Amino acid sequence: MGSVLASTIFTEVSGVLYDTSAVHWTDAEKLRFLNAGQRQLVLFKPDAYVINDEYKLAAGTLQSIPDGSAAFTNAAAATLVEGIQFIKLTRNMGIAGLVAGDAIP
């Protein structure tokens, strides 16, 4: 699915709200509502926004998803954004995390 600009959504919503001149609801207010809706969507349906990235697992069987801290970085040493839910393990990586291994069915 392609990208949709917030301004396009605001234009459509303004007609439904009978506020085409943005008298009652400013674009800033509509943006706050849109952002809040997107956050709620992801809380109820985490796979609505998925980020595929790799990171090195901890020793043992109990693992954690990224929490937005520097404790979780990818092979390029970039900090991973906070995760809500683990969706799927795609493949193992080599010891250094740079070489893709076999896919996991």
Tab-separated table of C-alpha atoms in Angstrom:
chain	number	residue	atom	x	y	z
A	1	MET	CA	0.000	0.000	0.000
A	2	GLY	CA	1.306	3.441	-0.872
A	3	SER	CA	1.690	6.449	1.361
A	4	VAL	CA	-1.181	8.799	2.100
A	5	LEU	CA	-0.452	12.380	3.089
A	6	ALA	CA	-2.041	13.662	6.284
A	7	SER	CA	-3.200	16.728	4.338
A	8	THR	CA	-5.217	14.451	2.034
A	9	ILE	CA	-6.910	12.853	5.029
A	10	PHE	CA	-7.575	16.297	6.536
A	11	THR	CA	-9.247	17.473	3.325
A	12	GLU	CA	-11.567	14.459	3.291
A	13	VAL	CA	-12.311	14.676	7.015
A	14	SER	CA	-13.014	18.413	6.856
A	15	GLY	CA	-15.931	17.726	4.529
A	16	VAL	CA	-17.365	15.107	6.873
A	17	LEU	CA	-16.960	17.497	9.830
A	18	TYR	CA	-18.572	20.370	7.880
A	19	ASP	CA	-15.452	22.401	8.654
A	20	THR	CA	-13.790	23.003	5.276
A	21	SER	CA	-12.373	26.344	6.502
A	22	ALA	CA	-10.710	24.772	9.570
A	23	VAL	CA	-12.686	27.006	11.936
A	24	HIS	CA	-13.560	24.402	14.577
A	25	TRP	CA	-10.676	21.967	14.136
A	26	THR	CA	-7.218	23.164	13.120
A	27	ASP	CA	-4.838	20.959	11.155
A	28	ALA	CA	-2.705	20.676	14.306
A	29	GLU	CA	-5.685	19.231	16.211
A	30	LYS	CA	-6.496	16.848	13.374
A	31	LEU	CA	-2.857	15.730	13.316
A	32	ARG	CA	-2.989	14.975	17.054
A	33	PHE	CA	-6.139	12.904	16.499
A	34	LEU	CA	-4.565	11.092	13.532
A	35	ASN	CA	-1.417	10.278	15.527
A	36	ALA	CA	-3.491	9.068	18.482
A	37	GLY	CA	-5.505	6.850	16.145
A	38	GLN	CA	-2.363	5.356	14.646
A	39	ARG	CA	-0.981	4.611	18.123
A	40	GLN	CA	-4.241	2.912	19.126
A	41	LEU	CA	-4.279	0.899	15.900
A	42	VAL	CA	-0.802	-0.482	16.577
A	43	LEU	CA	-1.671	-1.295	20.199
A	44	PHE	CA	-4.667	-3.371	19.098
A	45	LYS	CA	-3.099	-4.747	15.901
A	46	PRO	CA	0.711	-4.735	16.274
A	47	ASP	CA	1.291	-6.159	12.797
A	48	ALA	CA	-0.231	-2.977	11.316
A	49	TYR	CA	3.241	-1.400	11.565
A	50	VAL	CA	6.114	-3.853	11.302
A	51	ILE	CA	9.823	-3.102	11.286
A	52	ASN	CA	12.155	-5.830	10.050
A	53	ASP	CA	15.596	-5.556	11.583
A	54	GLU	CA	18.241	-7.807	13.011
A	55	TYR	CA	19.886	-7.765	16.401
A	56	LYS	CA	22.048	-10.089	18.426
A	57	LEU	CA	20.184	-12.314	20.854
A	58	ALA	CA	21.126	-12.743	24.490
A	59	ALA	CA	22.482	-16.032	25.803
A	60	GLY	CA	19.773	-18.502	26.773
A	61	THR	CA	16.191	-19.069	25.705
A	62	LEU	CA	14.524	-15.977	27.217
A	63	GLN	CA	14.761	-12.997	24.878
A	64	SER	CA	13.446	-9.429	24.968
A	65	ILE	CA	12.221	-7.215	22.167
A	66	PRO	CA	13.863	-3.790	21.705
A	67	ASP	CA	12.821	-1.174	24.262
A	68	GLY	CA	14.256	1.875	22.497
A	69	SER	CA	17.397	1.919	24.644
A	70	ALA	CA	20.988	1.565	23.493
A	71	ALA	CA	20.887	-2.037	24.751
A	72	PHE	CA	19.337	-3.061	21.438
A	73	THR	CA	21.345	-2.209	18.340
A	74	ASN	CA	21.563	-3.720	14.884
A	75	ALA	CA	24.751	-4.760	13.069
A	76	ALA	CA	25.306	-1.125	12.018
A	77	ALA	CA	25.236	-0.105	15.726
A	78	ALA	CA	22.000	1.864	15.225
A	79	THR	CA	19.608	1.830	18.180
A	80	LEU	CA	16.402	-0.050	17.403
A	81	VAL	CA	13.040	1.576	18.095
A	82	GLU	CA	10.835	0.311	20.904
A	83	GLY	CA	8.915	-2.825	20.046
A	84	ILE	CA	5.392	-3.701	21.147
A	85	GLN	CA	5.190	-7.330	20.078
A	86	PHE	CA	7.483	-9.880	18.473
A	87	ILE	CA	5.852	-10.941	15.208
A	88	LYS	CA	8.142	-13.458	13.515
A	89	LEU	CA	11.676	-14.801	13.437
A	90	THR	CA	12.801	-14.930	9.829
A	91	ARG	CA	16.311	-16.358	9.923
A	92	ASN	CA	19.380	-16.883	12.044
A	93	MET	CA	22.370	-14.652	11.454
A	94	GLY	CA	26.043	-15.490	11.829
A	95	ILE	CA	27.893	-14.906	15.100
A	96	ALA	CA	28.748	-11.302	14.169
A	97	GLY	CA	25.217	-10.706	12.896
A	98	LEU	CA	26.426	-9.804	9.421
A	99	VAL	CA	25.870	-13.022	7.463
A	100	ALA	CA	22.360	-14.279	6.759
A	101	GLY	CA	21.773	-17.900	7.662
A	102	ASP	CA	19.091	-20.343	6.606
A	103	ALA	CA	15.474	-19.221	6.633
A	104	ILE	CA	13.320	-20.498	9.485
A	105	PRO	CA	10.084	-22.105	8.264
